[in-house]
């Protein structure tokens, strides 16, 4: 994914070099426009990057603006969908539960946080967890969070025979608000975060990035076309 990001940035730079001049009469983004290879004026590079950055920030702002509405819709949908209702029920009292479970962590060991969506992603994460546990000896702990109640139920009821001893913390991931992202990182204090496949949450990724916490995407399925079309998604993936 990182190589994809680098390649995509290079393609964008190449496209800027061959960009046609702006339409006459249109306002320019930069007061000192650069010159194209053919000698024609093109928008200044700084102006283009400001536009991209503005679009990226607009994407994050829109995401946070829509979160309360999405939570309200989820409560309505829960009246007709048992899985959604179970997920909402499982997140009741989640802060107190997280604090209680985190109190049992050994702060003298490194903590790696794995976040998965459901059963399939958990199965993909297990070999990585086992390898991490084997190579770290007795020096690492694993925190595991699920988004879906299916994954949580599978772990609690059907995965007892293959438990990884280093998993010391298991719970749902709270709703991805800025406050909750800070709460999760303050509570777990992870040395690294591993996301599996596609369950990426903007506020958590941004806050972890701001704190300098290493983040890894395993078995990522974010398409190259999607990355090129959405600056916000590209920015998130490039932080991993």
GROMACS .gro file of C-alpha atoms in nm:
model
  240
    1UNK     CA    1   0.000   0.000   0.000
    2UNK     CA    2   0.289   0.238   0.077
    3UNK     CA    3   0.443   0.166  -0.264
    4UNK     CA    4   0.102   0.232  -0.419
    5UNK     CA    5   0.085   0.569  -0.243
    6UNK     CA    6   0.431   0.665  -0.366
    7UNK     CA    7   0.343   0.562  -0.721
    8UNK     CA    8   0.016   0.751  -0.707
    9UNK     CA    9   0.187   1.070  -0.586
   10UNK     CA   10   0.435   1.038  -0.871
   11UNK     CA   11   0.153   1.003  -1.123
   12UNK     CA   12  -0.018   1.311  -0.983
   13UNK     CA   13   0.305   1.509  -1.017
   14UNK     CA   14   0.346   1.393  -1.377
   15UNK     CA   15  -0.014   1.492  -1.453
   16UNK     CA   16   0.049   1.838  -1.310
   17UNK     CA   17   0.348   1.886  -1.541
   18UNK     CA   18   0.132   1.824  -1.848
   19UNK     CA   19  -0.177   2.008  -1.723
   20UNK     CA   20  -0.319   2.254  -1.980
   21UNK     CA   21  -0.327   2.624  -1.898
   22UNK     CA   22  -0.628   2.753  -1.706
   23UNK     CA   23  -0.918   2.897  -1.903
   24UNK     CA   24  -0.882   3.265  -1.975
   25UNK     CA   25  -1.068   3.481  -1.731
   26UNK     CA   26  -1.068   3.216  -1.457
   27UNK     CA   27  -0.910   3.323  -1.126
   28UNK     CA   28  -0.570   3.174  -1.057
   29UNK     CA   29  -0.496   2.984  -0.738
   30UNK     CA   30  -0.141   3.109  -0.716
   31UNK     CA   31  -0.015   3.465  -0.743
   32UNK     CA   32   0.308   3.341  -0.905
   33UNK     CA   33   0.206   3.067  -1.146
   34UNK     CA   34   0.478   2.827  -1.260
   35UNK     CA   35   0.560   2.772  -1.624
   36UNK     CA   36   0.475   2.448  -1.805
   37UNK     CA   37   0.720   2.262  -2.026
   38UNK     CA   38   0.568   2.421  -2.334
   39UNK     CA   39   0.612   2.767  -2.182
   40UNK     CA   40   0.241   2.806  -2.109
   41UNK     CA   41   0.122   2.915  -1.769
   42UNK     CA   42  -0.026   2.649  -1.543
   43UNK     CA   43  -0.160   2.674  -1.187
   44UNK     CA   44   0.119   2.701  -0.930
   45UNK     CA   45   0.212   2.378  -0.759
   46UNK     CA   46   0.149   2.531  -0.419
   47UNK     CA   47  -0.203   2.625  -0.527
   48UNK     CA   48  -0.279   2.271  -0.643
   49UNK     CA   49  -0.150   2.125  -0.321
   50UNK     CA   50  -0.356   2.371  -0.119
   51UNK     CA   51  -0.662   2.258  -0.315
   52UNK     CA   52  -0.584   1.891  -0.250
   53UNK     CA   53  -0.525   1.961   0.118
   54UNK     CA   54  -0.852   2.154   0.133
   55UNK     CA   55  -1.041   1.863  -0.023
   56UNK     CA   56  -0.879   1.623   0.221
   57UNK     CA   57  -0.974   1.833   0.524
   58UNK     CA   58  -1.323   1.878   0.382
   59UNK     CA   59  -1.356   1.500   0.363
   60UNK     CA   60  -1.262   1.460   0.729
   61UNK     CA   61  -1.494   1.743   0.832
   62UNK     CA   62  -1.784   1.590   0.640
   63UNK     CA   63  -1.715   1.251   0.800
   64UNK     CA   64  -1.733   1.395   1.152
   65UNK     CA   65  -2.037   1.604   1.061
   66UNK     CA   66  -2.228   1.296   0.944
   67UNK     CA   67  -2.131   1.071   1.235
   68UNK     CA   68  -2.415   1.179   1.469
   69UNK     CA   69  -2.669   1.124   1.191
   70UNK     CA   70  -2.522   0.781   1.119
   71UNK     CA   71  -2.550   0.687   1.486
   72UNK     CA   72  -2.912   0.798   1.490
   73UNK     CA   73  -2.988   0.593   1.180
   74UNK     CA   74  -2.818   0.292   1.339
   75UNK     CA   75  -3.050   0.316   1.639
   76UNK     CA   76  -3.350   0.321   1.408
   77UNK     CA   77  -3.214   0.030   1.202
   78UNK     CA   78  -3.155  -0.167   1.523
   79UNK     CA   79  -3.531  -0.189   1.568
   80UNK     CA   80  -3.543  -0.411   1.259
   81UNK     CA   81  -3.194  -0.568   1.251
   82UNK     CA   82  -3.081  -0.796   1.532
   83UNK     CA   83  -2.711  -0.773   1.439
   84UNK     CA   84  -2.708  -0.393   1.458
   85UNK     CA   85  -2.900  -0.408   1.784
   86UNK     CA   86  -2.647  -0.654   1.927
   87UNK     CA   87  -2.359  -0.427   1.826
   88UNK     CA   88  -2.518  -0.127   1.997
   89UNK     CA   89  -2.595  -0.331   2.307
   90UNK     CA   90  -2.237  -0.459   2.322
   91UNK     CA   91  -2.105  -0.103   2.329
   92UNK     CA   92  -2.307   0.003   2.631
   93UNK     CA   93  -2.077   0.083   2.924
   94UNK     CA   94  -1.778   0.038   2.696
   95UNK     CA   95  -1.559   0.305   2.859
   96UNK     CA   96  -1.587   0.151   3.206
   97UNK     CA   97  -1.524  -0.193   3.057
   98UNK     CA   98  -1.215  -0.075   2.867
   99UNK     CA   99  -1.070   0.091   3.177
  100UNK     CA  100  -1.129  -0.220   3.386
  101UNK     CA  101  -0.968  -0.453   3.132
  102UNK     CA  102  -0.677  -0.219   3.063
  103UNK     CA  103  -0.597  -0.209   3.434
  104UNK     CA  104  -0.490  -0.574   3.404
  105UNK     CA  105  -0.233  -0.510   3.130
  106UNK     CA  106   0.135  -0.551   3.205
  107UNK     CA  107   0.277  -0.206   3.132
  108UNK     CA  108   0.628  -0.347   3.135
  109UNK     CA  109   0.558  -0.526   2.804
  110UNK     CA  110   0.505  -0.386   2.458
  111UNK     CA  111   0.139  -0.376   2.349
  112UNK     CA  112   0.032  -0.429   1.989
  113UNK     CA  113  -0.329  -0.347   1.909
  114UNK     CA  114  -0.502  -0.551   1.638
  115UNK     CA  115  -0.832  -0.423   1.505
  116UNK     CA  116  -1.051  -0.646   1.289
  117UNK     CA  117  -1.403  -0.615   1.158
  118UNK     CA  118  -1.541  -0.966   1.197
  119UNK     CA  119  -1.464  -1.338   1.179
  120UNK     CA  120  -1.286  -1.345   0.842
  121UNK     CA  121  -1.053  -1.060   0.932
  122UNK     CA  122  -0.980  -1.220   1.269
  123UNK     CA  123  -0.879  -1.542   1.096
  124UNK     CA  124  -0.646  -1.342   0.871
  125UNK     CA  125  -0.494  -1.169   1.173
  126UNK     CA  126  -0.430  -1.487   1.374
  127UNK     CA  127  -0.116  -1.598   1.183
  128UNK     CA  128   0.029  -1.248   1.224
  129UNK     CA  129  -0.052  -1.254   1.596
  130UNK     CA  130   0.102  -1.600   1.636
  131UNK     CA  131   0.418  -1.494   1.453
  132UNK     CA  132   0.445  -1.181   1.664
  133UNK     CA  133   0.399  -1.384   1.982
  134UNK     CA  134   0.660  -1.641   1.874
  135UNK     CA  135   0.922  -1.381   1.783
  136UNK     CA  136   0.872  -1.161   2.086
  137UNK     CA  137   0.910  -1.439   2.339
  138UNK     CA  138   0.749  -1.315   2.657
  139UNK     CA  139   0.791  -0.949   2.574
  140UNK     CA  140   0.464  -0.853   2.400
  141UNK     CA  141   0.094  -0.835   2.467
  142UNK     CA  142  -0.188  -0.814   2.214
  143UNK     CA  143  -0.506  -0.608   2.238
  144UNK     CA  144  -0.785  -0.719   2.005
  145UNK     CA  145  -1.092  -0.519   1.907
  146UNK     CA  146  -1.387  -0.611   1.688
  147UNK     CA  147  -1.634  -0.395   1.503
  148UNK     CA  148  -1.895  -0.664   1.438
  149UNK     CA  149  -2.076  -0.871   1.703
  150UNK     CA  150  -2.022  -1.174   1.479
  151UNK     CA  151  -1.649  -1.151   1.538
  152UNK     CA  152  -1.689  -1.101   1.910
  153UNK     CA  153  -1.928  -1.395   1.941
  154UNK     CA  154  -1.696  -1.618   1.741
  155UNK     CA  155  -1.401  -1.531   1.963
  156UNK     CA  156  -1.595  -1.585   2.285
  157UNK     CA  157  -1.781  -1.904   2.189
  158UNK     CA  158  -1.599  -2.090   1.914
  159UNK     CA  159  -1.232  -1.998   1.925
  160UNK     CA  160  -1.142  -2.130   2.269
  161UNK     CA  161  -0.931  -2.421   2.139
  162UNK     CA  162  -0.692  -2.195   1.946
  163UNK     CA  163  -0.655  -1.899   2.177
  164UNK     CA  164  -0.335  -1.700   2.153
  165UNK     CA  165  -0.208  -1.656   2.506
  166UNK     CA  166  -0.062  -1.312   2.434
  167UNK     CA  167  -0.410  -1.169   2.372
  168UNK     CA  168  -0.463  -0.977   2.695
  169UNK     CA  169  -0.744  -0.741   2.600
  170UNK     CA  170  -1.057  -0.808   2.390
  171UNK     CA  171  -1.356  -0.581   2.333
  172UNK     CA  172  -1.558  -0.387   2.078
  173UNK     CA  173  -1.412  -0.077   1.913
  174UNK     CA  174  -1.607   0.231   2.026
  175UNK     CA  175  -1.772   0.457   1.769
  176UNK     CA  176  -1.503   0.646   1.578
  177UNK     CA  177  -1.541   0.994   1.722
  178UNK     CA  178  -1.243   1.216   1.795
  179UNK     CA  179  -1.305   1.186   2.166
  180UNK     CA  180  -1.329   0.807   2.153
  181UNK     CA  181  -1.011   0.783   1.945
  182UNK     CA  182  -0.823   0.975   2.214
  183UNK     CA  183  -0.982   0.765   2.488
  184UNK     CA  184  -0.879   0.437   2.322
  185UNK     CA  185  -0.519   0.546   2.274
  186UNK     CA  186  -0.495   0.690   2.625
  187UNK     CA  187  -0.636   0.370   2.773
  188UNK     CA  188  -0.438   0.109   2.578
  189UNK     CA  189  -0.121   0.314   2.513
  190UNK     CA  190  -0.025   0.082   2.225
  191UNK     CA  191   0.324   0.059   2.079
  192UNK     CA  192   0.172  -0.017   1.738
  193UNK     CA  193  -0.164  -0.071   1.568
  194UNK     CA  194  -0.246  -0.334   1.305
  195UNK     CA  195  -0.558  -0.299   1.088
  196UNK     CA  196  -0.681  -0.594   0.883
  197UNK     CA  197  -0.825  -0.573   0.532
  198UNK     CA  198  -1.054  -0.267   0.509
  199UNK     CA  199  -1.182  -0.167   0.854
  200UNK     CA  200  -1.012   0.173   0.869
  201UNK     CA  201  -1.143   0.450   1.092
  202UNK     CA  202  -1.032   0.807   1.013
  203UNK     CA  203  -1.033   0.964   1.359
  204UNK     CA  204  -0.839   0.674   1.511
  205UNK     CA  205  -0.582   0.672   1.230
  206UNK     CA  206  -0.536   1.050   1.243
  207UNK     CA  207  -0.495   1.061   1.621
  208UNK     CA  208  -0.253   0.768   1.625
  209UNK     CA  209  -0.056   0.932   1.345
  210UNK     CA  210  -0.047   1.261   1.536
  211UNK     CA  211   0.097   1.076   1.837
  212UNK     CA  212   0.360   0.902   1.627
  213UNK     CA  213   0.226   0.551   1.686
  214UNK     CA  214   0.329   0.309   1.407
  215UNK     CA  215   0.030   0.173   1.212
  216UNK     CA  216   0.019  -0.122   0.971
  217UNK     CA  217  -0.242  -0.244   0.724
  218UNK     CA  218  -0.251  -0.623   0.673
  219UNK     CA  219  -0.422  -0.783   0.373
  220UNK     CA  220  -0.550  -0.442   0.263
  221UNK     CA  221  -0.818  -0.435  -0.007
  222UNK     CA  222  -0.834  -0.061  -0.078
  223UNK     CA  223  -0.841  -0.039  -0.458
  224UNK     CA  224  -0.591   0.173  -0.649
  225UNK     CA  225  -0.880   0.339  -0.839
  226UNK     CA  226  -1.045   0.433  -0.510
  227UNK     CA  227  -0.720   0.582  -0.382
  228UNK     CA  228  -0.677   0.799  -0.690
  229UNK     CA  229  -1.036   0.922  -0.674
  230UNK     CA  230  -1.044   1.020  -0.306
  231UNK     CA  231  -0.776   1.238  -0.146
  232UNK     CA  232  -0.902   1.157   0.205
  233UNK     CA  233  -0.870   0.780   0.154
  234UNK     CA  234  -0.527   0.825  -0.003
  235UNK     CA  235  -0.414   1.033   0.294
  236UNK     CA  236  -0.537   0.770   0.542
  237UNK     CA  237  -0.364   0.481   0.365
  238UNK     CA  238  -0.040   0.677   0.330
  239UNK     CA  239  -0.034   0.716   0.707
  240UNK     CA  240  -0.010   0.337   0.751
   0.00000   0.00000   0.00000
